[in-house]
Amino acid sequence: MKADSNLERMLESGSFTVTGEIGPPKSCNGDVVRHHAKMLKGCCESFNLTDNQTAIVRLSSIAAGKILLEEGCEPNIQIVCRDRNRIAIQSDVLGAAALGIKNILCLSGDHQKFGNHPTSKNVYDIDSIQLIKILDGMRNGYFANGEEMRDEPPKILIGCAANPFADPFEFRVTRLEKKADAGADFCQTQCVLDLERFERWMEMVRARGLHKRIKILAGITPLKSAKVAKYMNNNVAGMMVSEEYINRLEHADDPKAEGINIAVEQIQHLKNIEGLAGVHIMAIAWEEIIPEICKRAGLNPRPQA
Amino acid sequence: MIIAERKPIDEILKFLNKHQKVLVLGCGGCVTVCLAGGETETGILHSQLTMARNKEGRPLDVIEKTVERQCDFEYLAGVRHLVKEVDAVLSLACGIGIQTCAEAFPEKLVWPGVNTKFLGVNLNVGEWAERCQACGHCVLDKTGGICPVARCSKSIFNGPCGGSQGGKCEVSPDTDCAWALIYDRLSRLGEVDSLREIMPVKDWSFSRDGGPRKLVREDLELESGQ
């Protein structure tokens, strides 16, 4: 075991794994995180805590992770390369590990243009693949400069993202392979809202045997309305929503309920895809729906690992 | 080439507000080619300034001159007599020329007349694009001659990130994804497998991050005997 986290044990057990996601608030009100932790406790192996997602200033992912630990939930903190250089990131990794955080997800980060500080300077001292490699080095006892740690190295499970809906499509699998080479243990994909394309991507993943080297969790995002679905399809780079889902939401009497139905159906379908280790449920600003989705998709109660 | 853009006239007028006599100094280098601060633009700005200040009822005496290159002390020495006559210099050169000018004339105020934008190329009439960030350690050998430092919005080395779609960058539908360009070009050249290798973390100490840079070539120093 690299980190002996809940998440790692479940992935290693071979059971279909479930992770969730909590967006920290735009305030110092830790009770918002605490509230979500209490509500979601036990329905997933671990919960991602986003790192200033869409470049909007929020309560830090590590601080939110600490609150989750206090509530008996397992955090998976996200680290983006946009805001910190290799010095700050390594320092945060040591700090997070000291607090008991065992899972870290490495991301490039959304460009600051999309956030609430578009005039800021970005960092990108390193990219997400280089970040994975640095973290892998750290857990083996080395800093990014090659210096050996004098004390115990941080025990961390390293995650990454993959986006089968971005381009160039053929290169997406190569990029996942590079992340596995760099040392990533698991990967959470962009929300799957086009099953056909996702399955083609998984075929390519299996053809290269990548599913045996890195655990893949498919991203699930319940949609609240046809309007949201269309917006994501047309305006968010690297997102695709199939016509079928847009139509279903458009014609539904209760679009929110239909959004949940779609998410549940997707999970049931994905359970049968060879090489898929589980799902990652990202209910954006709708965290309270995660338990219902898990229950209806037959994912709860969670087995012990 | 260095690409610059003339500052708005109102901003320039504010700089010159307290002066009665100025030298508008153009440059025959990059800013001439990118039509921001050459002889023609110097003449236009001369007229604009004169008209604006006449309208205010407090005329501005303007001398105009365009030197071969403002980033060269030798050429600036040629206008020393003109600089002596004026209250201030308005330089239409790039940031390098403006600073060389300030260094050459320490006793005189030197105002910037352009915004220096980037190191780039002329794509079309009136259209320029960034190509180099002078990071000091070229990686074009690994990226098919397309620079990820200057052309990827995140300057990443193992792209494209998840925001690349249809060959465009997440930042704007008008911006090409540098990594899509790199991938396409290396695919065409049959060299795409090279992208499977992880590009290591960059040594930014060759870039601005190492502090203001200086290049000294001892071979040339020795040759010149100085």
Short mmCIF file of C-alpha atoms in Angstrom, two decimals:
data_model
loop_
_atom_site.label_atom_id
_atom_site.label_comp_id
_atom_site.label_asym_id
_atom_site.label_seq_id
_atom_site.Cartn_x
_atom_site.Cartn_y
_atom_site.Cartn_z
CA MET A 1 0.00 0.00 0.00
CA LYS A 2 1.28 3.42 -0.92
CA ALA A 3 -1.01 5.50 1.28
CA ASP A 4 -3.33 2.95 2.88
CA SER A 5 -6.29 5.21 2.24
CA ASN A 6 -9.87 4.03 1.98
CA LEU A 7 -9.71 4.84 -1.69
CA GLU A 8 -6.57 2.85 -2.29
CA ARG A 9 -7.90 -0.19 -0.40
CA MET A 10 -11.15 -0.16 -2.36
CA LEU A 11 -9.36 0.23 -5.70
CA GLU A 12 -6.98 -2.57 -4.82
CA SER A 13 -9.85 -4.84 -3.70
CA GLY A 14 -11.21 -4.72 -7.22
CA SER A 15 -14.68 -3.59 -6.05
CA PHE A 16 -16.45 -0.95 -8.09
CA THR A 17 -15.22 2.24 -6.41
CA VAL A 18 -17.16 5.45 -5.81
CA THR A 19 -15.75 8.91 -5.18
CA GLY A 20 -17.60 12.19 -4.76
CA GLU A 21 -16.72 15.84 -4.93
CA ILE A 22 -17.28 18.81 -2.65
CA GLY A 23 -16.72 22.40 -3.78
CA PRO A 24 -15.47 24.53 -0.85
CA PRO A 25 -17.37 27.81 -0.31
CA LYS A 26 -16.35 31.34 -1.30
CA SER A 27 -15.96 32.17 2.37
CA CYS A 28 -14.20 31.06 5.52
CA ASN A 29 -17.33 29.31 6.70
CA GLY A 30 -16.05 25.80 7.39
CA ASP A 31 -19.54 24.75 8.43
CA VAL A 32 -20.51 24.60 4.76
CA VAL A 33 -17.89 21.89 4.23
CA ARG A 34 -18.83 20.24 7.54
CA HIS A 35 -22.48 20.16 6.50
CA HIS A 36 -21.64 18.41 3.23
CA ALA A 37 -19.31 16.00 5.00
CA LYS A 38 -22.04 14.99 7.48
CA MET A 39 -24.55 14.55 4.69
CA LEU A 40 -22.26 12.52 2.44
CA LYS A 41 -20.39 10.46 5.02
CA GLY A 42 -20.23 6.80 4.11
CA CYS A 43 -21.69 7.00 0.61
CA CYS A 44 -18.32 7.27 -1.18
CA GLU A 45 -14.77 6.08 -0.52
CA SER A 46 -13.36 9.58 -0.67
CA PHE A 47 -14.34 13.09 -1.66
CA ASN A 48 -12.44 15.42 -3.96
CA LEU A 49 -12.00 18.93 -2.64
CA THR A 50 -11.57 21.29 -5.53
CA ASP A 51 -8.68 23.75 -5.59
CA ASN A 52 -10.14 27.16 -6.46
CA GLN A 53 -12.15 25.61 -9.29
CA THR A 54 -12.78 27.72 -12.39
CA ALA A 55 -10.17 30.09 -10.93
CA ILE A 56 -12.53 31.49 -8.32
CA VAL A 57 -11.11 32.15 -4.86
CA ARG A 58 -12.48 29.63 -2.38
CA LEU A 59 -11.66 28.07 0.96
CA SER A 60 -8.47 26.08 0.39
CA SER A 61 -8.73 22.42 -0.53
CA ILE A 62 -6.29 21.36 2.19
CA ALA A 63 -8.19 23.23 4.92
CA ALA A 64 -11.43 21.71 3.62
CA GLY A 65 -9.72 18.32 3.63
CA LYS A 66 -8.86 18.74 7.29
CA ILE A 67 -12.51 19.48 8.08
CA LEU A 68 -13.51 16.28 6.26
CA LEU A 69 -11.04 14.28 8.33
CA GLU A 70 -12.56 15.72 11.51
CA GLU A 71 -15.95 14.54 10.29
CA GLY A 72 -14.71 11.04 9.53
CA CYS A 73 -14.76 11.43 5.74
CA GLU A 74 -11.77 10.75 3.54
CA PRO A 75 -10.52 13.71 1.49
CA ASN A 76 -8.88 13.68 -1.92
CA ILE A 77 -7.43 17.12 -2.30
CA GLN A 78 -6.96 18.63 -5.72
CA ILE A 79 -3.84 20.61 -6.58
CA VAL A 80 -3.72 22.78 -9.68
CA CYS A 81 -0.55 24.13 -11.29
CA ARG A 82 -2.06 27.54 -12.00
CA ASP A 83 -1.51 29.22 -8.65
CA ARG A 84 1.61 27.77 -7.08
CA ASN A 85 5.14 26.96 -8.10
CA ARG A 86 7.05 23.77 -7.25
CA ILE A 87 8.19 25.24 -3.93
CA ALA A 88 4.69 26.09 -2.70
CA ILE A 89 3.19 22.85 -4.01
CA GLN A 90 5.75 20.60 -2.31
CA SER A 91 5.27 22.54 0.90
CA ASP A 92 1.51 22.02 0.65
CA VAL A 93 1.97 18.30 -0.02
CA LEU A 94 4.06 17.97 3.15
CA GLY A 95 1.48 20.00 5.08
CA ALA A 96 -1.44 17.99 3.74
CA ALA A 97 0.29 14.71 4.60
CA ALA A 98 1.06 16.01 8.11
CA LEU A 99 -2.65 16.67 8.59
CA GLY A 100 -3.48 13.10 7.58
CA ILE A 101 -4.51 13.67 3.98
CA LYS A 102 -3.65 10.63 1.86
CA ASN A 103 -5.08 11.25 -1.62
CA ILE A 104 -3.98 14.03 -3.95
CA LEU A 105 -5.30 14.74 -7.43
CA CYS A 106 -3.00 16.57 -9.86
CA LEU A 107 -4.48 19.01 -12.38
CA SER A 108 -3.35 21.78 -14.73
CA GLY A 109 -6.23 23.99 -13.57
CA ASP A 110 -8.71 26.15 -15.45
CA HIS A 111 -7.20 29.29 -16.92
CA GLN A 112 -7.66 32.33 -14.67
CA LYS A 113 -9.49 34.06 -17.50
CA PHE A 114 -12.63 32.15 -16.45
CA GLY A 115 -12.49 33.11 -12.80
CA ASN A 116 -13.11 36.15 -10.66
CA HIS A 117 -9.53 37.42 -10.90
CA PRO A 118 -8.95 37.47 -14.67
CA THR A 119 -6.22 40.11 -14.34
CA SER A 120 -4.03 37.86 -12.20
CA LYS A 121 -0.75 36.27 -13.28
CA ASN A 122 -0.71 32.49 -13.63
CA VAL A 123 2.18 30.35 -12.51
CA TYR A 124 2.45 27.07 -14.44
CA ASP A 125 5.99 26.54 -13.23
CA ILE A 126 5.16 22.86 -13.81
CA ASP A 127 2.33 21.07 -15.60
CA SER A 128 0.03 18.34 -14.29
CA ILE A 129 2.19 15.48 -15.59
CA GLN A 130 5.32 16.99 -14.09
CA LEU A 131 3.35 17.46 -10.85
CA ILE A 132 2.49 13.75 -10.77
CA LYS A 133 6.15 12.95 -11.24
CA ILE A 134 7.19 15.30 -8.43
CA LEU A 135 4.63 13.74 -6.06
CA ASP A 136 5.81 10.26 -7.00
CA GLY A 137 9.34 11.37 -6.21
CA MET A 138 8.24 12.82 -2.89
CA ARG A 139 6.55 9.65 -1.72
CA ASN A 140 9.78 7.85 -2.58
CA GLY A 141 11.68 10.28 -0.39
CA TYR A 142 12.96 12.88 -2.85
CA PHE A 143 12.19 16.53 -3.44
CA ALA A 144 11.76 17.84 -6.99
CA ASN A 145 15.39 18.99 -7.05
CA GLY A 146 16.61 15.46 -6.30
CA GLU A 147 17.45 16.19 -2.67
CA GLU A 148 16.76 13.27 -0.36
CA MET A 149 14.31 13.82 2.50
CA ARG A 150 15.82 13.37 5.93
CA ASP A 151 12.57 12.26 7.50
CA GLU A 152 9.68 10.01 6.61
CA PRO A 153 8.29 10.68 3.12
CA PRO A 154 4.61 11.59 2.67
CA LYS A 155 2.37 8.56 2.08
CA ILE A 156 0.11 9.59 -0.73
CA LEU A 157 -2.05 8.07 -3.42
CA ILE A 158 -1.67 10.04 -6.63
CA GLY A 159 -4.60 10.83 -8.87
CA CYS A 160 -4.95 12.57 -12.19
CA ALA A 161 -7.65 13.60 -14.62
CA ALA A 162 -8.31 12.47 -18.18
CA ASN A 163 -10.64 14.06 -20.65
CA PRO A 164 -11.86 11.68 -23.36
CA PHE A 165 -13.96 14.54 -24.76
CA ALA A 166 -11.08 16.87 -25.52
CA ASP A 167 -8.97 16.76 -28.68
CA PRO A 168 -6.93 15.41 -30.36
CA PHE A 169 -8.98 12.33 -29.50
CA GLU A 170 -6.31 9.74 -30.42
CA PHE A 171 -3.74 11.51 -28.27
CA ARG A 172 -5.94 11.48 -25.15
CA VAL A 173 -5.00 7.88 -24.41
CA THR A 174 -1.31 8.63 -24.91
CA ARG A 175 -1.62 11.46 -22.43
CA LEU A 176 -3.19 9.08 -19.89
CA GLU A 177 -0.30 6.72 -20.53
CA LYS A 178 2.14 9.54 -19.80
CA LYS A 179 0.33 10.16 -16.51
CA ALA A 180 0.59 6.47 -15.61
CA ASP A 181 4.30 6.58 -16.53
CA ALA A 182 4.71 9.62 -14.30
CA GLY A 183 3.34 7.64 -11.36
CA ALA A 184 -0.42 8.29 -11.18
CA ASP A 185 -2.32 5.52 -9.39
CA PHE A 186 -5.83 6.49 -10.42
CA CYS A 187 -7.59 8.73 -12.87
CA GLN A 188 -10.94 10.47 -12.75
CA THR A 189 -12.39 11.42 -16.12
CA GLN A 190 -14.22 14.54 -17.23
CA CYS A 191 -18.00 14.05 -16.87
CA VAL A 192 -19.22 11.40 -19.24
CA LEU A 193 -22.20 12.84 -21.05
CA ASP A 194 -21.52 11.10 -24.33
CA LEU A 195 -21.32 7.38 -23.65
CA GLU A 196 -20.49 6.43 -27.22
CA ARG A 197 -17.30 8.52 -27.26
CA PHE A 198 -16.37 7.36 -23.77
CA GLU A 199 -16.66 3.72 -24.79
CA ARG A 200 -14.46 4.31 -27.83
CA TRP A 201 -11.88 5.89 -25.53
CA MET A 202 -12.09 2.94 -23.11
CA GLU A 203 -11.52 0.57 -26.04
CA MET A 204 -8.29 2.41 -26.84
CA VAL A 205 -7.33 2.34 -23.14
CA ARG A 206 -7.84 -1.44 -23.01
CA ALA A 207 -6.01 -1.96 -26.30
CA ARG A 208 -2.92 -0.48 -24.66
CA GLY A 209 -3.49 -2.36 -21.40
CA LEU A 210 -3.64 0.93 -19.55
CA HIS A 211 -6.55 -0.14 -17.33
CA LYS A 212 -4.15 -2.61 -15.74
CA ARG A 213 -1.66 0.13 -14.89
CA ILE A 214 -3.99 2.87 -13.64
CA LYS A 215 -7.43 2.70 -12.02
CA ILE A 216 -10.00 4.59 -14.07
CA LEU A 217 -13.08 6.21 -12.53
CA ALA A 218 -15.66 7.62 -14.94
CA GLY A 219 -16.93 11.12 -14.16
CA ILE A 220 -20.68 11.39 -13.52
CA THR A 221 -22.44 14.74 -13.44
CA PRO A 222 -26.22 14.90 -13.00
CA LEU A 223 -27.68 17.65 -15.20
CA LYS A 224 -30.37 19.93 -13.81
CA SER A 225 -31.88 21.11 -17.09
CA ALA A 226 -31.62 21.07 -20.88
CA LYS A 227 -30.34 24.64 -20.65
CA VAL A 228 -27.38 23.57 -18.51
CA ALA A 229 -26.71 20.63 -20.84
CA LYS A 230 -26.68 22.87 -23.90
CA TYR A 231 -24.49 25.42 -22.20
CA MET A 232 -21.95 22.75 -21.29
CA ASN A 233 -22.03 21.33 -24.79
CA ASN A 234 -21.62 24.67 -26.55
CA ASN A 235 -19.62 26.86 -24.20
CA VAL A 236 -17.38 24.72 -22.04
CA ALA A 237 -14.19 23.64 -23.78
CA GLY A 238 -13.57 19.91 -23.49
CA MET A 239 -17.19 18.98 -22.72
CA MET A 240 -19.63 17.01 -24.85
CA VAL A 241 -23.28 16.28 -24.12
CA SER A 242 -25.08 13.84 -26.43
CA GLU A 243 -28.22 14.95 -28.27
CA GLU A 244 -30.12 12.10 -26.62
CA TYR A 245 -29.62 13.53 -23.12
CA ILE A 246 -30.45 17.07 -24.22
CA ASN A 247 -33.70 15.79 -25.77
CA ARG A 248 -34.65 13.79 -22.71
CA LEU A 249 -34.12 16.79 -20.43
CA GLU A 250 -36.00 19.06 -22.79
CA HIS A 251 -39.06 16.83 -22.88
CA ALA A 252 -39.10 15.84 -19.23
CA ASP A 253 -41.86 17.14 -16.92
CA ASP A 254 -39.30 17.27 -14.12
CA PRO A 255 -35.88 17.89 -15.71
CA LYS A 256 -34.02 17.57 -12.40
CA ALA A 257 -35.52 14.13 -11.78
CA GLU A 258 -34.66 13.17 -15.36
CA GLY A 259 -31.08 14.37 -14.79
CA ILE A 260 -30.84 12.02 -11.82
CA ASN A 261 -32.38 9.17 -13.87
CA ILE A 262 -29.74 9.68 -16.54
CA ALA A 263 -26.93 9.66 -13.98
CA VAL A 264 -28.24 6.44 -12.40
CA GLU A 265 -28.65 4.73 -15.79
CA GLN A 266 -25.14 5.79 -16.76
CA ILE A 267 -23.63 4.31 -13.62
CA GLN A 268 -25.51 1.04 -14.14
CA HIS A 269 -24.25 0.90 -17.70
CA LEU A 270 -20.67 1.83 -16.78
CA LYS A 271 -20.49 -0.92 -14.13
CA ASN A 272 -20.34 -3.41 -16.98
CA ILE A 273 -17.56 -1.75 -18.94
CA GLU A 274 -14.41 -3.81 -18.83
CA GLY A 275 -11.47 -2.06 -17.27
CA LEU A 276 -13.43 0.61 -15.43
CA ALA A 277 -12.60 0.74 -11.72
CA GLY A 278 -15.52 2.90 -10.64
CA VAL A 279 -17.22 6.27 -10.89
CA HIS A 280 -16.49 9.77 -9.66
CA ILE A 281 -19.68 11.73 -8.97
CA MET A 282 -19.34 15.46 -9.52
CA ALA A 283 -22.68 16.99 -8.64
CA ILE A 284 -21.67 20.59 -9.21
CA ALA A 285 -23.33 22.82 -6.57
CA TRP A 286 -25.71 19.89 -6.00
CA GLU A 287 -23.73 17.76 -3.54
CA GLU A 288 -26.85 16.77 -1.58
CA ILE A 289 -28.03 14.60 -4.46
CA ILE A 290 -25.03 12.24 -4.29
CA PRO A 291 -26.58 9.86 -1.69
CA GLU A 292 -29.74 9.40 -3.77
CA ILE A 293 -27.75 8.69 -6.93
CA CYS A 294 -25.55 6.20 -5.09
CA LYS A 295 -28.55 4.47 -3.53
CA ARG A 296 -30.53 4.18 -6.74
CA ALA A 297 -27.49 3.01 -8.71
CA GLY A 298 -27.03 0.20 -6.18
CA LEU A 299 -23.74 1.61 -4.92
CA ASN A 300 -24.82 2.06 -1.30
CA PRO A 301 -24.20 0.89 1.30
CA ARG A 302 -20.51 0.76 0.49
CA PRO A 303 -18.67 -2.50 1.08
CA GLN A 304 -15.82 -2.44 3.60
CA ALA A 305 -12.30 -2.59 2.24
CA MET B 1 10.37 41.02 -34.34
CA ILE B 2 9.18 43.10 -31.40
CA ILE B 3 5.53 44.03 -31.79
CA ALA B 4 4.27 47.28 -30.28
CA GLU B 5 1.13 49.38 -30.40
CA ARG B 6 0.87 53.15 -30.12
CA LYS B 7 -0.57 54.31 -26.80
CA PRO B 8 -3.89 56.21 -26.96
CA ILE B 9 -3.45 59.93 -27.65
CA ASP B 10 -5.14 60.93 -24.37
CA GLU B 11 -2.63 58.97 -22.34
CA ILE B 12 0.27 60.58 -24.23
CA LEU B 13 -1.23 64.06 -23.80
CA LYS B 14 -1.38 63.47 -20.04
CA PHE B 15 2.34 62.59 -19.98
CA LEU B 16 3.19 65.79 -21.85
CA ASN B 17 0.77 68.03 -19.97
CA LYS B 18 3.42 70.13 -18.18
CA HIS B 19 5.81 70.44 -21.14
CA GLN B 20 6.10 73.22 -23.70
CA LYS B 21 8.60 71.63 -26.06
CA VAL B 22 9.13 67.94 -26.78
CA LEU B 23 11.05 65.67 -29.10
CA VAL B 24 8.94 62.89 -30.62
CA LEU B 25 11.52 60.23 -31.34
CA GLY B 26 10.70 57.41 -33.75
CA CYS B 27 12.67 54.25 -34.35
CA GLY B 28 13.63 52.67 -37.66
CA GLY B 29 13.64 49.11 -36.28
CA CYS B 30 10.81 46.76 -35.35
CA VAL B 31 8.27 49.50 -34.59
CA THR B 32 8.67 50.79 -38.14
CA VAL B 33 7.89 47.33 -39.52
CA CYS B 34 4.87 46.87 -37.24
CA LEU B 35 3.67 50.39 -37.99
CA ALA B 36 3.68 51.64 -34.41
CA GLY B 37 6.59 54.06 -34.13
CA GLY B 38 8.42 54.60 -37.42
CA GLU B 39 8.85 57.80 -39.39
CA THR B 40 5.23 57.81 -40.63
CA GLU B 41 3.74 57.28 -37.18
CA THR B 42 6.09 59.90 -35.71
CA GLY B 43 4.77 62.42 -38.25
CA ILE B 44 1.15 61.51 -37.49
CA LEU B 45 1.67 61.82 -33.74
CA HIS B 46 3.41 65.17 -34.26
CA SER B 47 0.29 66.53 -35.99
CA GLN B 48 -2.07 65.00 -33.42
CA LEU B 49 -0.18 66.54 -30.52
CA THR B 50 0.06 69.95 -32.15
CA MET B 51 -3.65 70.03 -32.98
CA ALA B 52 -4.76 68.82 -29.56
CA ARG B 53 -2.68 71.36 -27.68
CA ASN B 54 -3.65 74.21 -30.03
CA LYS B 55 -7.27 73.36 -29.29
CA GLU B 56 -6.53 73.67 -25.58
CA GLY B 57 -5.06 77.11 -26.27
CA ARG B 58 -1.60 76.21 -25.00
CA PRO B 59 0.47 75.14 -27.98
CA LEU B 60 3.12 72.47 -27.78
CA ASP B 61 6.33 72.90 -29.70
CA VAL B 62 7.15 69.55 -31.27
CA ILE B 63 10.36 68.42 -32.97
CA GLU B 64 10.27 65.06 -34.68
CA LYS B 65 13.07 62.73 -35.60
CA THR B 66 13.40 59.03 -36.38
CA VAL B 67 16.69 57.28 -35.71
CA GLU B 68 17.94 54.05 -37.25
CA ARG B 69 17.55 52.10 -33.98
CA GLN B 70 16.82 53.45 -30.51
CA CYS B 71 18.21 50.32 -28.82
CA ASP B 72 21.68 51.43 -29.87
CA PHE B 73 23.57 54.15 -27.95
CA GLU B 74 25.47 55.06 -31.10
CA TYR B 75 22.36 56.18 -32.97
CA LEU B 76 21.03 58.07 -29.96
CA ALA B 77 24.27 60.07 -29.77
CA GLY B 78 23.21 61.59 -33.09
CA VAL B 79 20.17 63.33 -31.58
CA ARG B 80 21.84 64.62 -28.41
CA HIS B 81 21.72 68.20 -29.76
CA LEU B 82 17.94 67.94 -30.28
CA VAL B 83 17.35 66.48 -26.83
CA LYS B 84 19.14 69.46 -25.29
CA GLU B 85 16.54 71.81 -26.83
CA VAL B 86 13.42 70.15 -25.37
CA ASP B 87 11.71 69.64 -21.99
CA ALA B 88 11.18 65.93 -22.60
CA VAL B 89 11.44 63.10 -25.10
CA LEU B 90 8.49 61.02 -26.21
CA SER B 91 9.91 57.78 -27.49
CA LEU B 92 7.99 55.69 -30.00
CA ALA B 93 10.47 52.83 -29.77
CA CYS B 94 9.78 49.53 -28.00
CA GLY B 95 10.45 49.18 -24.28
CA ILE B 96 14.11 48.51 -25.02
CA GLY B 97 14.49 51.68 -27.09
CA ILE B 98 12.67 53.77 -24.49
CA GLN B 99 15.01 52.52 -21.76
CA THR B 100 18.13 52.99 -23.87
CA CYS B 101 16.95 56.53 -24.51
CA ALA B 102 16.44 57.15 -20.78
CA GLU B 103 19.89 55.76 -20.09
CA ALA B 104 21.48 57.87 -22.86
CA PHE B 105 19.83 61.07 -21.62
CA PRO B 106 19.86 60.83 -17.81
CA GLU B 107 19.06 64.52 -17.37
CA LYS B 108 15.86 64.35 -19.43
CA LEU B 109 12.39 62.89 -18.88
CA VAL B 110 11.65 60.16 -21.43
CA TRP B 111 8.00 59.15 -21.93
CA PRO B 112 6.76 55.92 -23.52
CA GLY B 113 4.64 56.41 -26.65
CA VAL B 114 3.88 52.75 -27.29
CA ASN B 115 2.91 49.62 -25.41
CA THR B 116 5.40 46.87 -26.21
CA LYS B 117 3.25 43.80 -26.78
CA PHE B 118 5.30 40.73 -27.64
CA LEU B 119 7.87 38.99 -29.84
CA GLY B 120 5.95 37.89 -32.87
CA VAL B 121 5.21 37.60 -36.50
CA ASN B 122 3.10 39.54 -39.01
CA LEU B 123 0.36 37.16 -40.19
CA ASN B 124 -1.74 39.50 -42.28
CA VAL B 125 -2.16 43.21 -42.90
CA GLY B 126 -2.83 44.57 -39.42
CA GLU B 127 -2.50 41.18 -37.69
CA TRP B 128 0.40 40.06 -35.52
CA ALA B 129 0.81 37.01 -33.27
CA GLU B 130 3.15 36.06 -30.46
CA ARG B 131 5.77 33.42 -31.18
CA CYS B 132 8.54 33.62 -28.56
CA GLN B 133 8.82 34.53 -24.88
CA ALA B 134 12.61 34.61 -24.80
CA CYS B 135 12.62 31.98 -22.03
CA GLY B 136 16.32 31.50 -22.66
CA HIS B 137 16.30 27.75 -23.18
CA CYS B 138 14.75 26.80 -26.50
CA VAL B 139 12.64 23.62 -26.69
CA LEU B 140 11.55 23.97 -30.31
CA ASP B 141 13.60 20.85 -31.16
CA LYS B 142 11.13 18.79 -29.11
CA THR B 143 7.92 20.46 -30.19
CA GLY B 144 8.06 20.48 -33.96
CA GLY B 145 9.10 24.13 -34.18
CA ILE B 146 6.00 25.37 -32.33
CA CYS B 147 6.62 26.99 -28.94
CA PRO B 148 4.49 25.81 -26.01
CA VAL B 149 5.93 28.49 -23.72
CA ALA B 150 4.71 31.36 -25.87
CA ARG B 151 1.73 29.77 -27.58
CA CYS B 152 0.07 27.57 -24.96
CA SER B 153 -2.03 29.72 -22.59
CA LYS B 154 -0.69 27.67 -19.69
CA SER B 155 2.85 27.23 -21.08
CA ILE B 156 2.60 23.51 -20.36
CA PHE B 157 5.16 21.02 -21.62
CA ASN B 158 3.09 17.88 -21.81
CA GLY B 159 -0.06 19.06 -23.50
CA PRO B 160 -2.65 19.42 -24.70
CA CYS B 161 -4.63 19.99 -21.50
CA GLY B 162 -8.27 18.99 -21.18
CA GLY B 163 -9.42 22.33 -22.54
CA SER B 164 -8.32 21.68 -26.12
CA GLN B 165 -11.22 21.14 -28.47
CA GLY B 166 -11.40 21.26 -32.24
CA GLY B 167 -7.84 22.58 -32.35
CA LYS B 168 -8.75 25.63 -30.26
CA CYS B 169 -7.66 26.74 -26.79
CA GLU B 170 -10.13 26.92 -23.88
CA VAL B 171 -9.20 30.56 -23.39
CA SER B 172 -10.74 31.71 -26.67
CA PRO B 173 -12.22 30.22 -29.84
CA ASP B 174 -9.87 32.57 -31.74
CA THR B 175 -6.77 31.04 -30.19
CA ASP B 176 -5.21 27.93 -31.67
CA CYS B 177 -4.25 25.25 -29.17
CA ALA B 178 -0.45 25.18 -29.41
CA TRP B 179 -0.37 21.51 -28.46
CA ALA B 180 -2.93 20.62 -31.12
CA LEU B 181 -0.63 22.38 -33.62
CA ILE B 182 2.38 20.49 -32.26
CA TYR B 183 0.53 17.17 -32.40
CA ASP B 184 -0.72 17.77 -35.96
CA ARG B 185 2.67 18.84 -37.25
CA LEU B 186 4.58 15.98 -35.67
CA SER B 187 1.91 13.55 -36.93
CA ARG B 188 2.36 14.84 -40.48
CA LEU B 189 6.12 14.47 -40.14
CA GLY B 190 5.79 10.92 -38.77
CA GLU B 191 7.42 12.00 -35.49
CA VAL B 192 4.42 11.93 -33.17
CA ASP B 193 5.79 9.08 -31.06
CA SER B 194 8.30 11.53 -29.61
CA LEU B 195 5.41 13.08 -27.66
CA ARG B 196 5.08 9.91 -25.58
CA GLU B 197 8.12 10.96 -23.62
CA ILE B 198 7.49 13.09 -20.54
CA MET B 199 9.11 16.48 -20.92
CA PRO B 200 10.88 17.20 -17.61
CA VAL B 201 10.30 20.29 -15.46
CA LYS B 202 11.74 23.38 -17.05
CA ASP B 203 14.75 25.23 -15.72
CA TRP B 204 13.23 28.70 -15.52
CA SER B 205 16.46 30.23 -14.28
CA PHE B 206 17.36 30.90 -17.92
CA SER B 207 14.16 32.91 -18.17
CA ARG B 208 13.23 36.17 -16.40
CA ASP B 209 12.78 34.08 -13.25
CA GLY B 210 16.57 34.03 -12.83
CA GLY B 211 16.51 37.84 -12.52
CA PRO B 212 17.30 40.39 -15.27
CA ARG B 213 19.45 38.63 -17.83
CA LYS B 214 22.74 39.59 -19.39
CA LEU B 215 24.74 37.95 -22.14
CA VAL B 216 28.51 38.28 -22.26
CA ARG B 217 30.47 36.75 -25.11
CA GLU B 218 34.11 36.64 -24.20
CA ASP B 219 35.17 35.66 -27.73
CA LEU B 220 33.81 38.93 -29.07
CA GLU B 221 35.20 40.94 -26.17
CA LEU B 222 38.65 39.50 -26.81
CA GLU B 223 38.38 40.11 -30.53
CA SER B 224 37.50 43.76 -29.99
CA GLY B 225 40.47 44.12 -27.67
CA GLN B 226 38.41 46.04 -25.09
#
